[in-house]
Amino acid sequence: MCGIAGIVDPSSFCRDVTYERLRKVTQVQHHRGPDACGIYLDDKVGFAHNRLSIIDLSDAGKQPMCSRSGRCVIAYNGEVYNFRELAVKYRLELRSRSDTEVILEAFEKIGPAIFSELNGMFAFAIHDLINNAVWLARDRLGVKPLYISKQGQGIAFSSEIKGLFALLPTLQKRMRIDALHEWTYFGNALGSRTMFDGIEQLKPGRRLRIDLETGAIEEQAYWSMDGALDQISRCERITDPRLAAERTRELLGASVKRQLISDVPVGIFLSGGLDSSSIACLASRQSQQRLTTYSAAFDYDKENSELSLAAEVARFCGSDHREIHIDGGKSAEVVQKMIESHDQPFSDAANIPLYLMSKSIGPTHKVVLQGDAGDEMFAGYQRHLTLLKYGRYRGLFRALSFLSNLPIRNRSYHRVARILAALGAEDDAKAMGLFLTVERERDMPTRVFDGTLRRKMLLDDPFQRYRDVEKSFKGRPIVEKMLLADKSIILPDIFFQKVDRSTMAASVEVRVPFADNDLLDHVLSLSPNMLMQGGRQKGLLRSAMRQILPSSVLQGRKRGFGVPFGYWVTGTFGDAFRSATHDVHRSAPGLLDLAHIESLWKDHKSGIADHGFLFWKIFNLALWVKTYNVSL
């Protein structure tokens, strides 16, 4: 796992200036790769690389790496797990044991067609000196980040937004208003958007080509979920539940085996839930050595602690199990760190415990397997089951939509009203978006902003990303659309960002076996009824793991990180929240409506309403604006 960055500029390129900027990026992104750094410079291209040595620890694995012929140069972040198979398939002559060289030499041999064959998590840049072009690419599900900023005929790219500011000192730190509206609902900018005007993400499954003669930039999808579904529809689907379970177990086991490949020890984050327990038990069967598992106990979430269950799973699979005890009081020290790690106001507070866990194990393990994406792959959320059961009755819920708008000030009613509003939404895209936010249109979250700004925000549709994705899956039942939207939006735009930034901030690489290409193709071929066998969330996965896991895990209820941001922001961080919002009100007038925020604060403290997540988002926004001196 590494950090990459670069400048591609066909029109005006100063080698000395570019070198200094690239050198600065290696300092800014040092945490992503503290083991080594390197710089590559050509007449129109510059790459920077920070290395976290995982596979082939020798100097032969250093980057940026030049191909044997000298034709191509790569800067690469990630892991491609099928690199050995590709080396054999294309009869590659190699100087190292690294997956980096396999990608490089395979590209030189067959060109960008190799991108669709890479099974792993990655973002990379390749300079093709013969064809006078630079290629950028990102993995299918967006596990690894890649940010870009187009400047005239040129382009800058980086693993983190802070890298772009190091490369482009004159780049304005201006807030993107349409992304802000989206963020008020979901806590993140979605798709290619970021919260900074002029900075975008390369979408998952995309490749981008920069012509160094003309400066032309061409972006294409080398893989798409709707394209994969079209291929699957022409194949025979598995309809036998027993065969589906066997195939699931086989593919997940193969993914875990591939992702154990490493020249440094591999650990496992074990929560005791179905997903991480599946990874741990399958890994223990594949590994030649005794694995180390880690569980975390949070003093603020004792009621939902799964330590005893995790310990039982560890005994069952024979791992060397270690418990990490985390003091929630120390979380206040990490909030600012997370703002600086994400470079944006990131609102999934689970990044805090994940960072603290990674920081604790970093000296011992810098590679960890984790169960992320299990819920999105195998229908693990209540919304999936709700839509499976009631999706066909949405016309009735539309007729009853008035029930979600009654003037009742009660937290329990608020939760029920959200679900009723989602089920009764006028279209599928909005329904999916409303299931993924705790906010309601009736109580618009934009009300915390200044009136002039609020009117600008309302010109943009905060559900546009869901509309764009939903168009690709027209004609499918809404529960299937929801599952596909989770993979297209929730994973790349929220959860994988959380995993990457919070773990790489501690120089730890997290691998996610549930995001495997072959497993994804299999899951896409299955109906929602098959995934939720027996009318239960993750019914298929439970069947697949029946002979692998203890019954206590198979029968256990779903739990998650119970991060108490509502309590934190009005209790532990109460003074910091007020200070941050008032500071920003002075430094960025026209952003927040402090009087309205104070009114909501009183309702929250009295128990009339739960505005905890909204306050958490405002807190992160205020800290971000202050940290980066963001302008409107």
XYZ file of C-alpha atoms in Angstrom:
632
model
C 0.000 0.000 0.000
C 1.345 3.360 -0.958
C 0.708 6.954 -1.861
C 1.016 8.278 -5.406
C 0.887 11.708 -7.003
C 1.862 13.358 -10.249
C 1.687 16.198 -12.721
C 1.039 15.753 -16.433
C 1.398 18.981 -18.412
C 1.909 18.945 -22.206
C 2.064 22.754 -22.492
C 4.212 24.270 -19.741
C 6.455 22.061 -17.644
C 9.338 23.293 -15.489
C 11.417 20.351 -14.260
C 12.967 22.155 -11.280
C 9.627 23.496 -10.008
C 7.912 20.156 -10.585
C 10.634 18.249 -8.751
C 10.270 20.449 -5.669
C 6.512 20.035 -5.683
C 6.785 16.263 -6.051
C 9.286 16.167 -3.210
C 6.829 18.095 -1.055
C 4.075 15.591 -1.870
C 6.213 12.723 -0.588
C 6.454 14.602 2.705
C 2.717 15.361 2.832
C 1.800 11.712 2.089
C 4.603 10.169 4.159
C 2.088 8.299 6.344
C 0.878 6.349 3.309
C 4.336 4.932 2.708
C 7.005 5.587 5.317
C 9.365 2.854 4.060
C 10.687 4.657 0.966
C 9.912 7.400 -1.523
C 10.806 8.053 -5.130
C 10.389 10.624 -7.906
C 10.258 10.239 -11.688
C 10.650 13.198 -14.064
C 10.335 13.431 -17.827
C 9.788 16.430 -20.116
C 6.021 16.575 -19.546
C 5.412 14.085 -16.745
C 6.324 13.837 -13.086
C 5.413 11.024 -10.646
C 5.930 10.801 -6.872
C 5.614 7.650 -4.768
C 5.599 6.744 -1.074
C 6.110 3.062 -0.360
C 4.656 0.846 2.342
C 6.626 -2.328 1.643
C 4.368 -5.397 1.622
C 5.361 -7.630 -1.312
C 9.020 -7.978 -2.371
C 10.645 -5.852 0.293
C 13.858 -5.499 -1.734
C 14.920 -2.504 -3.805
C 13.561 -4.362 -6.859
C 10.076 -3.323 -5.729
C 10.836 0.398 -5.479
C 8.742 2.933 -7.348
C 8.230 4.741 -9.638
C 9.212 1.625 -11.585
C 10.478 1.465 -15.153
C 9.714 -1.521 -17.405
C 12.483 -3.789 -18.696
C 12.400 -2.157 -22.134
C 12.300 1.369 -20.717
C 9.049 2.096 -22.553
C 6.716 2.470 -19.543
C 6.908 3.889 -15.999
C 4.374 3.244 -13.230
C 3.423 4.810 -9.898
C 1.058 2.401 -8.173
C -0.954 2.246 -4.951
C -2.662 -0.981 -3.913
C -2.528 -4.725 -4.207
C -3.406 -6.886 -7.196
C -3.920 -10.369 -5.804
C -3.934 -12.376 -9.048
C -0.551 -11.041 -10.189
C 1.092 -14.465 -10.207
C -1.596 -15.913 -12.478
C -1.263 -12.942 -14.834
C 2.509 -13.342 -14.950
C 2.075 -16.952 -16.076
C -0.769 -16.168 -18.493
C 1.226 -13.502 -20.353
C 4.628 -15.201 -19.949
C 6.151 -12.151 -18.407
C 9.880 -11.878 -17.800
C 10.302 -10.259 -14.400
C 13.142 -8.854 -12.311
C 11.191 -8.759 -9.050
C 8.482 -10.655 -7.135
C 6.194 -7.631 -6.992
C 2.686 -7.172 -8.349
C 3.802 -3.704 -9.461
C 6.061 -5.126 -12.143
C 3.375 -7.559 -13.333
C 0.957 -4.678 -13.976
C 3.684 -2.693 -15.728
C 4.930 -5.477 -18.009
C 1.418 -6.737 -18.774
C 0.382 -3.198 -19.770
C 3.379 -2.963 -22.070
C 2.374 -6.285 -23.634
C -1.409 -5.868 -24.126
C -2.130 -2.243 -23.252
C -5.090 -0.947 -21.196
C -7.005 -4.193 -21.791
C -5.125 -5.506 -18.744
C -7.069 -3.194 -16.431
C -10.216 -5.340 -16.516
C -8.192 -8.434 -15.545
C -6.720 -6.955 -12.363
C -8.340 -8.458 -9.258
C -7.554 -6.236 -6.316
C -7.617 -2.721 -4.941
C -5.577 -0.160 -6.838
C -5.024 3.271 -8.279
C -2.090 3.899 -10.578
C -0.537 6.043 -13.292
C 1.440 4.687 -16.251
C 3.551 6.804 -18.581
C 3.765 5.191 -22.041
C 6.751 6.882 -23.668
C 6.275 5.220 -27.076
C 2.627 6.236 -27.467
C 3.274 9.572 -25.708
C 0.414 9.174 -23.248
C -0.304 8.811 -19.533
C -2.966 6.439 -18.206
C -4.722 6.657 -14.834
C -6.927 3.843 -13.515
C -8.860 2.920 -10.374
C -10.207 -0.447 -9.158
C -13.758 -1.658 -9.806
C -15.318 -0.794 -6.453
C -13.153 2.197 -5.549
C -11.316 0.690 -2.590
C -8.288 2.868 -3.323
C -8.630 6.632 -3.895
C -7.461 8.807 -6.761
C -8.124 12.556 -6.832
C -7.576 14.727 -9.880
C -7.547 18.412 -10.775
C -7.546 19.512 -14.397
C -5.454 22.598 -15.102
C -5.587 23.885 -18.682
C -4.103 21.142 -20.861
C -2.617 19.455 -17.830
C -3.776 17.351 -14.937
C -2.557 16.692 -11.415
C -3.435 13.576 -9.447
C -2.876 12.281 -5.924
C -3.974 9.616 -3.444
C -5.132 12.385 -1.122
C -6.489 15.884 -1.694
C -3.697 17.413 0.374
C -1.306 16.095 -2.252
C -3.025 18.203 -4.916
C -2.566 21.334 -2.830
C 1.137 20.509 -2.562
C 1.361 20.021 -6.334
C -0.737 23.084 -7.192
C 0.016 25.865 -4.660
C -2.315 28.312 -6.439
C -5.311 25.941 -6.367
C -8.166 27.745 -4.626
C -9.699 26.140 -1.514
C -13.255 27.023 -2.425
C -16.333 25.102 -1.289
C -18.449 23.349 -3.904
C -22.064 24.352 -3.188
C -23.833 21.444 -4.921
C -21.621 19.002 -3.026
C -22.472 20.818 0.213
C -26.202 20.219 -0.345
C -25.536 16.524 -0.967
C -23.306 16.413 2.099
C -26.042 17.776 4.382
C -28.073 14.625 3.711
C -25.399 11.935 3.451
C -22.397 13.332 5.294
C -20.201 13.007 2.200
C -19.864 14.278 -1.331
C -20.770 11.434 -3.687
C -19.523 10.150 -7.039
C -16.830 12.235 -8.693
C -17.590 15.265 -6.516
C -15.506 16.455 -3.606
C -16.226 19.343 -1.243
C -13.556 21.400 -3.038
C -14.389 23.200 -6.261
C -11.942 22.119 -8.973
C -11.067 18.751 -7.399
C -12.729 15.486 -8.387
C -12.370 11.775 -7.806
C -11.771 9.395 -10.676
C -14.797 7.102 -10.423
C -14.338 3.382 -9.709
C -13.814 1.169 -12.743
C -12.618 4.113 -14.843
C -9.508 4.740 -16.869
C -8.306 8.150 -18.010
C -5.885 8.825 -20.880
C -3.932 12.061 -21.338
C -2.467 12.598 -24.814
C 0.895 14.306 -24.356
C 0.886 15.695 -27.909
C -2.514 17.383 -27.919
C -3.378 17.588 -24.217
C -6.656 15.770 -24.913
C -8.104 13.965 -21.889
C -10.341 10.962 -22.478
C -12.150 9.075 -19.705
C -13.833 5.688 -20.167
C -15.240 2.880 -18.053
C -13.156 -0.283 -18.382
C -15.714 -1.992 -16.087
C -19.213 -1.063 -14.986
C -21.828 -2.736 -12.844
C -24.559 -2.416 -15.454
C -22.195 -3.895 -18.051
C -21.438 -6.808 -15.738
C -25.184 -7.337 -15.196
C -25.749 -7.421 -18.959
C -23.154 -10.174 -19.291
C -24.625 -12.109 -16.386
C -28.134 -11.918 -17.858
C -26.877 -13.907 -20.842
C -25.540 -16.678 -18.604
C -27.295 -19.378 -16.640
C -28.022 -18.193 -13.093
C -27.719 -20.344 -9.987
C -31.216 -21.050 -8.691
C -30.396 -23.865 -6.262
C -29.797 -22.397 -2.751
C -27.418 -25.211 -1.835
C -25.257 -24.651 -4.912
C -25.320 -20.883 -4.319
C -24.053 -21.393 -0.762
C -21.304 -23.780 -1.892
C -20.170 -21.367 -4.585
C -20.178 -18.477 -2.103
C -18.021 -20.386 0.375
C -15.630 -21.432 -2.380
C -15.209 -17.929 -3.819
C -14.865 -16.190 -0.455
C -12.294 -18.787 0.596
C -10.337 -18.225 -2.623
C -10.434 -14.461 -2.075
C -9.125 -14.796 1.481
C -6.346 -17.106 0.299
C -5.239 -14.593 -2.350
C -5.322 -11.712 0.105
C -3.067 -13.520 2.567
C -0.194 -13.153 0.090
C 2.349 -10.911 1.790
C 6.018 -10.749 2.738
C 5.079 -9.255 6.121
C 2.736 -10.703 8.787
C -1.016 -10.389 8.144
C -3.448 -9.751 10.985
C -7.247 -9.732 11.114
C -9.688 -7.273 12.661
C -12.201 -9.576 14.369
C -15.363 -7.985 15.732
C -17.180 -11.259 16.386
C -19.811 -10.488 13.746
C -20.611 -12.701 10.778
C -18.397 -10.917 8.235
C -15.129 -10.621 10.153
C -15.615 -14.075 11.703
C -16.006 -15.578 8.232
C -12.739 -13.946 7.164
C -10.907 -15.114 10.294
C -12.052 -18.728 10.117
C -11.427 -19.060 6.378
C -7.994 -17.444 6.775
C -7.036 -19.837 9.573
C -7.704 -22.743 7.182
C -5.558 -21.181 4.443
C -2.587 -19.861 6.393
C 0.511 -21.915 7.093
C 1.141 -19.873 10.219
C -0.936 -19.051 13.258
C -2.760 -15.798 12.574
C -3.179 -12.882 14.952
C -6.680 -11.466 15.447
C -7.547 -8.128 17.042
C -10.733 -7.010 18.739
C -11.475 -3.614 20.195
C -13.420 -2.731 23.332
C -14.789 0.801 23.550
C -15.686 2.190 26.946
C -18.577 4.120 25.367
C -20.211 1.020 23.834
C -20.151 -1.604 26.586
C -23.743 -2.706 25.986
C -22.958 -3.776 22.413
C -19.533 -5.238 23.143
C -18.782 -8.371 21.156
C -15.500 -9.159 22.912
C -16.740 -12.469 24.312
C -18.044 -13.554 20.912
C -14.816 -12.503 19.197
C -12.822 -14.458 21.772
C -14.993 -17.509 21.100
C -14.357 -17.222 17.360
C -10.624 -16.816 17.990
C -10.579 -20.019 20.057
C -12.615 -21.763 17.372
C -10.163 -20.846 14.591
C -7.048 -21.092 16.790
C -5.745 -17.556 16.349
C -3.450 -15.600 18.633
C -6.124 -13.227 19.899
C -5.485 -9.770 21.328
C -7.904 -7.230 22.743
C -7.426 -3.491 22.361
C -9.125 -1.291 24.945
C -9.948 2.192 23.686
C -10.834 5.117 25.920
C -13.578 7.221 24.334
C -12.298 10.250 26.195
C -9.240 10.214 23.948
C -11.425 10.409 20.849
C -11.524 14.203 21.146
C -7.838 14.238 20.289
C -8.515 12.283 17.102
C -11.322 14.344 15.572
C -8.922 16.985 14.243
C -6.582 14.234 13.049
C -9.405 12.692 11.026
C -10.286 16.027 9.422
C -6.676 16.302 8.278
C -6.628 12.673 7.111
C -9.796 12.912 5.015
C -9.173 16.489 3.784
C -12.960 16.833 3.813
C -15.686 16.972 6.478
C -16.153 13.206 6.747
C -19.163 12.227 8.844
C -18.893 8.478 9.479
C -17.573 8.612 13.049
C -16.504 4.951 12.869
C -13.265 6.292 11.371
C -12.220 7.269 14.905
C -12.141 3.784 16.485
C -10.729 2.332 13.259
C -7.834 4.792 13.372
C -7.211 4.092 17.066
C -7.186 0.340 16.395
C -4.793 0.758 13.462
C -2.504 2.980 15.489
C -2.411 0.360 18.241
C -1.407 -2.528 15.964
C 0.818 -0.611 13.538
C 4.117 -1.575 15.168
C 3.201 -5.289 14.946
C 1.095 -5.613 11.803
C 0.981 -3.308 8.821
C -1.385 -5.583 6.852
C -4.853 -6.493 8.138
C -7.874 -8.275 6.677
C -11.269 -6.794 7.496
C -14.931 -7.644 6.874
C -16.022 -4.437 5.122
C -18.419 -4.850 2.153
C -20.058 -7.987 3.560
C -23.323 -6.148 4.219
C -23.395 -4.518 0.788
C -22.599 -7.799 -0.981
C -24.939 -10.083 0.936
C -27.889 -7.841 1.899
C -26.977 -7.199 5.515
C -29.064 -4.124 6.303
C -32.603 -3.774 7.571
C -33.458 -1.599 4.548
C -32.807 -4.580 2.273
C -35.266 -6.747 4.168
C -37.800 -3.908 4.416
C -37.739 -3.361 0.656
C -37.898 -7.108 -0.020
C -41.055 -7.379 2.103
C -42.791 -4.078 1.385
C -41.285 -2.742 -1.847
C -44.249 -3.981 -3.889
C -46.645 -1.917 -1.747
C -45.010 1.448 -2.318
C -48.166 2.823 -3.918
C -49.960 2.260 -0.627
C -47.168 3.972 1.306
C -47.399 6.961 -1.031
C -51.072 7.232 -0.162
C -50.140 7.153 3.520
C -47.272 9.614 3.135
C -49.136 12.196 5.229
C -48.327 10.030 8.275
C -44.644 10.927 7.927
C -45.434 14.648 8.073
C -47.507 14.871 11.224
C -46.443 17.685 13.611
C -45.265 15.261 16.287
C -42.068 16.131 18.162
C -40.878 12.749 19.360
C -37.680 10.788 18.639
C -39.452 7.445 18.137
C -41.936 8.976 15.709
C -39.052 10.614 13.850
C -37.438 7.206 13.192
C -40.688 5.640 11.954
C -41.491 8.708 9.859
C -38.151 8.416 8.054
C -38.929 4.870 6.919
C -42.473 5.833 5.885
C -41.102 8.794 3.912
C -38.602 6.549 2.121
C -41.194 3.888 1.263
C -43.598 6.574 0.064
C -41.108 8.569 -2.016
C -42.316 9.528 -5.487
C -39.517 7.667 -7.305
C -37.043 4.863 -6.656
C -33.964 7.092 -6.668
C -35.286 9.343 -3.928
C -36.530 6.333 -1.953
C -33.025 4.848 -1.947
C -31.493 8.166 -0.953
C -33.949 8.627 1.913
C -33.146 5.154 3.229
C -29.500 6.227 3.400
C -29.977 9.402 5.425
C -31.319 10.161 8.885
C -32.552 13.508 7.567
C -36.063 14.196 6.274
C -37.067 16.580 3.498
C -39.791 17.947 5.762
C -37.116 19.087 8.248
C -34.571 20.099 5.640
C -30.995 19.830 6.976
C -30.100 22.916 4.929
C -31.907 24.962 7.582
C -28.637 25.231 9.544
C -27.123 27.432 6.818
C -27.385 31.147 6.151
C -30.440 32.124 4.084
C -28.564 33.314 0.987
C -26.408 30.186 0.873
C -29.433 27.990 1.533
C -31.255 29.398 -1.492
C -28.234 28.634 -3.699
C -28.033 25.087 -2.351
C -31.698 24.423 -3.115
C -31.018 24.914 -6.834
C -29.266 21.518 -6.800
C -30.815 18.102 -6.222
C -29.110 16.318 -3.296
C -30.377 12.984 -4.662
C -28.810 13.431 -8.109
C -26.154 10.755 -7.549
C -28.896 8.246 -6.762
C -30.780 9.312 -9.874
C -27.691 8.799 -12.035
C -27.080 5.329 -10.599
C -30.760 4.336 -10.725
C -30.879 5.037 -14.483
C -28.389 2.224 -15.012
C -30.676 -0.288 -13.315
C -34.080 0.644 -14.765
C -36.685 -2.092 -14.789
C -35.315 -3.943 -11.778
C -37.179 -4.307 -8.455
C -36.355 -1.558 -5.982
C -34.730 -3.963 -3.517
C -32.299 -5.041 -6.245
C -31.661 -1.400 -7.161
C -30.915 -0.678 -3.495
C -28.349 -3.484 -3.348
C -26.703 -2.225 -6.533
C -26.736 1.393 -5.316
C -25.031 0.326 -2.082
C -22.181 -1.170 -4.112
C -22.040 1.852 -6.431
C -22.311 4.633 -3.826
C -22.027 3.577 -0.183
C -18.897 1.460 -0.650
C -16.691 3.795 -2.736
C -17.993 7.143 -1.511
C -18.223 6.443 2.231
C -17.026 3.126 3.634
C -13.888 2.596 1.567
C -12.915 6.240 2.136
C -13.286 5.603 5.860
C -11.161 2.460 5.675
C -8.414 3.973 3.537
C -7.919 7.282 5.347
C -8.254 6.101 8.940
C -5.926 3.107 8.498
C -3.382 4.699 6.177
C -3.118 7.605 8.619
C -1.529 4.989 10.882
C 0.485 3.418 7.999
C -1.604 0.233 8.042
C -2.939 -1.511 4.938
C -6.432 -2.975 5.219
C -7.545 -5.592 2.716
C -11.210 -6.367 2.058
C -11.821 -9.938 0.781
C -15.548 -9.274 0.267
C -14.639 -6.830 -2.542
C -13.092 -9.573 -4.686
C -13.879 -9.483 -8.444
C -14.976 -13.115 -8.720
C -17.119 -12.913 -5.589
C -18.717 -9.699 -6.882
C -19.615 -11.342 -10.210
C -21.189 -14.229 -8.306
C -23.221 -11.960 -6.028
C -24.458 -9.879 -8.971
C -25.886 -13.039 -10.521
C -28.065 -13.813 -7.488
C -31.573 -12.545 -6.775
C -32.391 -10.619 -3.582
C -34.499 -13.594 -2.452
C -31.453 -15.837 -2.824
C -29.249 -13.431 -0.849
C -31.842 -13.191 1.920
C -32.660 -16.889 2.160
C -35.313 -17.626 4.731
C -36.339 -13.966 4.777
C -33.230 -13.074 6.782
C -30.471 -10.547 6.263
C -27.384 -12.286 4.833
C -29.275 -15.576 4.738
C -27.066 -16.933 1.939
C -23.814 -16.042 3.709
C -25.058 -17.714 6.882
C -25.821 -20.876 4.888
C -22.418 -20.754 3.212
C -20.596 -20.457 6.551
C -22.691 -23.068 8.386
C -19.852 -25.589 8.639
C -17.180 -22.939 9.116
C -18.429 -20.784 12.017
C -19.769 -21.403 15.539
C -23.564 -21.392 15.774
C -23.413 -18.390 18.136
C -22.083 -16.269 15.260
C -24.476 -17.684 12.670
C -27.458 -16.934 14.887
C -26.168 -13.616 16.239
C -27.850 -10.312 15.516
C -26.155 -7.583 13.504
C -24.128 -5.069 15.483
C -21.818 -2.263 14.484
C -19.613 0.444 15.902
C -21.958 2.232 18.308
C -20.186 5.574 18.028
C -22.150 8.019 20.216
C -21.642 11.155 18.143
C -24.894 12.651 19.443
C -23.602 12.442 23.005
C -20.090 13.497 22.044
C -21.085 16.634 20.213
C -23.366 17.900 23.005
C -21.324 16.463 25.879
C -17.629 15.625 25.483
C -17.202 17.956 22.511
C -19.888 20.475 23.503
C -17.518 23.364 24.155
C -15.420 22.505 21.089
C -18.591 22.405 18.947
C -19.712 25.847 20.061
C -16.223 27.264 19.693
C -15.785 25.831 16.177
C -19.155 27.053 14.903
C -18.673 30.542 16.330
C -15.135 30.760 14.921
C -16.375 29.811 11.459
C -19.278 32.227 11.750
C -16.670 34.979 12.119
C -14.149 33.721 9.552
C -16.705 32.559 6.948
C -19.756 34.823 7.359
C -22.699 33.667 5.293
C -22.163 29.971 6.049
C -24.037 29.014 9.240
C -27.263 30.208 10.846
C -26.204 30.121 14.503
C -29.627 31.135 15.810
C -31.291 28.147 14.161
C -28.521 25.815 15.321
C -29.085 27.020 18.874
C -32.819 26.268 18.565
C -32.079 22.730 17.364
C -29.560 22.343 20.200
C -32.274 23.034 22.776
C -34.648 20.501 21.191
C -31.892 17.876 21.153
C -30.901 18.442 24.779
C -34.545 18.273 25.903
C -35.097 14.944 24.124
C -37.780 16.265 21.767
C -35.696 15.431 18.700
C -32.453 13.679 17.845
C -30.194 16.014 15.897
C -26.999 14.224 16.908
C -25.879 13.314 13.401
C -26.692 16.788 12.058
C -24.604 18.363 14.832
C -21.779 15.911 14.152
C -21.806 16.926 10.491
C -21.812 20.644 11.376
C -18.919 20.089 13.796
C -16.847 18.371 11.113
C -17.739 21.045 8.568
C -16.708 23.850 10.909
C -13.390 22.168 11.734
C -12.732 21.553 8.033
C -13.441 25.167 7.029
C -11.154 26.392 9.809
C -8.352 23.866 9.125
C -8.189 24.494 5.361
C -9.330 28.126 5.389
C -12.088 27.247 2.913
C -13.982 30.073 1.234
C -17.533 30.105 -0.121
